[in-house]
């Protein structure tokens, strides 16, 4: 029983807590895809990929509860991708990202 408890306690640091990320998107008919990452306990990021034939201008607004939202602007050429990150002063419990894109 002691060995089982020691193994269980040794594996405890391997369990990582990932917070949920909600994305609300307004893509205006553009061929845009995204992927979100929980980079750290107080940092989140989004990768925005432009699969279309026209350049896009995107705005990502990161919200984490009571803190002020962080806004990131991205200019994404056709066929390319860009990343945006936001760091908060508190640990993230649930991250909300509003992604809006328009043709350039």
PDB file of C-alpha atoms in Angstrom:
ATOM      1  CA  UNK A   1       0.000   0.000   0.000  1.00  0.00           C
ATOM      2  CA  UNK A   2       2.868   2.388   0.777  1.00  0.00           C
ATOM      3  CA  UNK A   3       4.408   1.767  -2.655  1.00  0.00           C
ATOM      4  CA  UNK A   4       1.080   2.495  -4.343  1.00  0.00           C
ATOM      5  CA  UNK A   5       0.733   5.799  -2.451  1.00  0.00           C
ATOM      6  CA  UNK A   6       4.319   6.782  -3.312  1.00  0.00           C
ATOM      7  CA  UNK A   7       3.731   6.083  -7.021  1.00  0.00           C
ATOM      8  CA  UNK A   8       0.488   8.046  -6.944  1.00  0.00           C
ATOM      9  CA  UNK A   9       2.175  11.032  -5.297  1.00  0.00           C
ATOM     10  CA  UNK A  10       5.075  10.836  -7.753  1.00  0.00           C
ATOM     11  CA  UNK A  11       2.675  11.048 -10.726  1.00  0.00           C
ATOM     12  CA  UNK A  12       0.745  13.988  -9.288  1.00  0.00           C
ATOM     13  CA  UNK A  13       2.931  16.714 -10.897  1.00  0.00           C
ATOM     14  CA  UNK A  14       2.328  15.145 -14.325  1.00  0.00           C
ATOM     15  CA  UNK A  15      -1.336  16.088 -14.218  1.00  0.00           C
ATOM     16  CA  UNK A  16      -1.770  19.460 -15.874  1.00  0.00           C
ATOM     17  CA  UNK A  17      -4.777  21.705 -15.487  1.00  0.00           C
ATOM     18  CA  UNK A  18      -6.022  23.096 -18.778  1.00  0.00           C
ATOM     19  CA  UNK A  19      -8.573  25.894 -18.666  1.00  0.00           C
ATOM     20  CA  UNK A  20     -11.432  26.095 -21.189  1.00  0.00           C
ATOM     21  CA  UNK A  21     -11.178  28.568 -24.068  1.00  0.00           C
ATOM     22  CA  UNK A  22     -14.333  29.880 -25.766  1.00  0.00           C
ATOM     23  CA  UNK A  23     -14.015  31.585 -29.155  1.00  0.00           C
ATOM     24  CA  UNK A  24     -16.739  33.808 -30.564  1.00  0.00           C
ATOM     25  CA  UNK A  25     -16.016  34.459 -34.242  1.00  0.00           C
ATOM     26  CA  UNK A  26     -17.190  36.904 -36.886  1.00  0.00           C
ATOM     27  CA  UNK A  27     -15.312  35.980 -40.072  1.00  0.00           C
ATOM     28  CA  UNK A  28     -17.385  37.889 -42.676  1.00  0.00           C
ATOM     29  CA  UNK A  29     -17.225  35.060 -45.213  1.00  0.00           C
ATOM     30  CA  UNK A  30     -13.427  34.761 -45.155  1.00  0.00           C
ATOM     31  CA  UNK A  31     -11.718  31.363 -45.194  1.00  0.00           C
ATOM     32  CA  UNK A  32     -10.172  31.714 -41.742  1.00  0.00           C
ATOM     33  CA  UNK A  33      -9.388  28.944 -39.281  1.00  0.00           C
ATOM     34  CA  UNK A  34      -8.001  29.207 -35.758  1.00  0.00           C
ATOM     35  CA  UNK A  35      -6.438  27.100 -33.040  1.00  0.00           C
ATOM     36  CA  UNK A  36      -6.242  28.085 -29.374  1.00  0.00           C
ATOM     37  CA  UNK A  37      -3.537  27.254 -26.840  1.00  0.00           C
ATOM     38  CA  UNK A  38      -3.379  27.471 -23.056  1.00  0.00           C
ATOM     39  CA  UNK A  39       0.256  28.566 -23.028  1.00  0.00           C
ATOM     40  CA  UNK A  40       0.553  29.068 -19.262  1.00  0.00           C
ATOM     41  CA  UNK A  41      -1.735  29.480 -16.260  1.00  0.00           C
ATOM     42  CA  UNK A  42      -1.875  33.243 -16.893  1.00  0.00           C
ATOM     43  CA  UNK A  43      -1.289  33.350 -20.668  1.00  0.00           C
ATOM     44  CA  UNK A  44      -3.411  32.290 -23.648  1.00  0.00           C
ATOM     45  CA  UNK A  45      -2.795  32.387 -27.370  1.00  0.00           C
ATOM     46  CA  UNK A  46      -4.548  31.890 -30.681  1.00  0.00           C
ATOM     47  CA  UNK A  47      -3.140  30.928 -34.087  1.00  0.00           C
ATOM     48  CA  UNK A  48      -5.153  32.379 -36.980  1.00  0.00           C
ATOM     49  CA  UNK A  49      -4.728  30.850 -40.458  1.00  0.00           C
ATOM     50  CA  UNK A  50      -5.921  32.547 -43.665  1.00  0.00           C
ATOM     51  CA  UNK A  51      -6.812  29.919 -46.291  1.00  0.00           C
ATOM     52  CA  UNK A  52      -8.414  32.469 -48.620  1.00  0.00           C
ATOM     53  CA  UNK A  53      -7.141  34.357 -51.653  1.00  0.00           C
ATOM     54  CA  UNK A  54      -7.391  37.835 -50.089  1.00  0.00           C
ATOM     55  CA  UNK A  55      -5.469  39.372 -47.211  1.00  0.00           C
ATOM     56  CA  UNK A  56      -7.350  39.712 -43.927  1.00  0.00           C
ATOM     57  CA  UNK A  57      -7.274  42.092 -40.980  1.00  0.00           C
ATOM     58  CA  UNK A  58      -8.298  40.410 -37.742  1.00  0.00           C
ATOM     59  CA  UNK A  59      -8.854  41.590 -34.207  1.00  0.00           C
ATOM     60  CA  UNK A  60      -8.687  39.225 -31.234  1.00  0.00           C
ATOM     61  CA  UNK A  61     -10.035  40.389 -27.869  1.00  0.00           C
ATOM     62  CA  UNK A  62      -8.915  38.219 -24.943  1.00  0.00           C
ATOM     63  CA  UNK A  63     -11.118  38.361 -21.803  1.00  0.00           C
ATOM     64  CA  UNK A  64     -10.395  36.749 -18.444  1.00  0.00           C
ATOM     65  CA  UNK A  65     -13.133  37.555 -15.976  1.00  0.00           C
ATOM     66  CA  UNK A  66     -12.785  40.842 -14.094  1.00  0.00           C
ATOM     67  CA  UNK A  67      -9.516  41.961 -15.725  1.00  0.00           C
ATOM     68  CA  UNK A  68      -9.444  44.475 -18.560  1.00  0.00           C
ATOM     69  CA  UNK A  69      -9.671  42.788 -21.994  1.00  0.00           C
ATOM     70  CA  UNK A  70      -6.503  42.588 -24.097  1.00  0.00           C
ATOM     71  CA  UNK A  71      -6.911  43.466 -27.808  1.00  0.00           C
ATOM     72  CA  UNK A  72      -4.512  42.207 -30.467  1.00  0.00           C
ATOM     73  CA  UNK A  73      -4.624  43.209 -34.147  1.00  0.00           C
ATOM     74  CA  UNK A  74      -3.380  40.889 -36.877  1.00  0.00           C
ATOM     75  CA  UNK A  75      -2.785  41.437 -40.592  1.00  0.00           C
ATOM     76  CA  UNK A  76      -2.736  38.010 -42.217  1.00  0.00           C
ATOM     77  CA  UNK A  77      -1.671  37.678 -45.865  1.00  0.00           C
ATOM     78  CA  UNK A  78      -3.438  35.104 -48.050  1.00  0.00           C
ATOM     79  CA  UNK A  79      -2.170  31.589 -47.348  1.00  0.00           C
ATOM     80  CA  UNK A  80      -0.260  32.574 -44.186  1.00  0.00           C
ATOM     81  CA  UNK A  81      -0.837  32.438 -40.430  1.00  0.00           C
ATOM     82  CA  UNK A  82      -0.155  34.665 -37.405  1.00  0.00           C
ATOM     83  CA  UNK A  83      -0.183  34.145 -33.643  1.00  0.00           C
ATOM     84  CA  UNK A  84      -1.533  36.427 -30.925  1.00  0.00           C
ATOM     85  CA  UNK A  85      -0.968  36.036 -27.193  1.00  0.00           C
ATOM     86  CA  UNK A  86      -2.253  37.758 -24.081  1.00  0.00           C
ATOM     87  CA  UNK A  87      -0.809  37.646 -20.581  1.00  0.00           C
ATOM     88  CA  UNK A  88      -2.946  38.384 -17.543  1.00  0.00           C
ATOM     89  CA  UNK A  89      -1.988  39.253 -13.981  1.00  0.00           C
ATOM     90  CA  UNK A  90      -4.158  36.453 -12.523  1.00  0.00           C
ATOM     91  CA  UNK A  91      -4.475  32.773 -13.282  1.00  0.00           C
ATOM     92  CA  UNK A  92      -6.975  32.091 -16.034  1.00  0.00           C
ATOM     93  CA  UNK A  93     -10.052  30.106 -15.053  1.00  0.00           C
ATOM     94  CA  UNK A  94     -11.902  30.507 -18.358  1.00  0.00           C
ATOM     95  CA  UNK A  95     -10.590  32.443 -21.360  1.00  0.00           C
ATOM     96  CA  UNK A  96     -12.936  34.083 -23.864  1.00  0.00           C
ATOM     97  CA  UNK A  97     -11.662  35.255 -27.243  1.00  0.00           C
ATOM     98  CA  UNK A  98     -13.682  37.369 -29.679  1.00  0.00           C
ATOM     99  CA  UNK A  99     -12.200  36.963 -33.159  1.00  0.00           C
ATOM    100  CA  UNK A 100     -13.411  39.274 -35.917  1.00  0.00           C
ATOM    101  CA  UNK A 101     -11.896  39.420 -39.409  1.00  0.00           C
ATOM    102  CA  UNK A 102     -12.490  41.604 -42.447  1.00  0.00           C
ATOM    103  CA  UNK A 103     -10.924  41.611 -45.939  1.00  0.00           C
ATOM    104  CA  UNK A 104      -8.079  44.067 -46.352  1.00  0.00           C
TER     105      UNK A 104
END
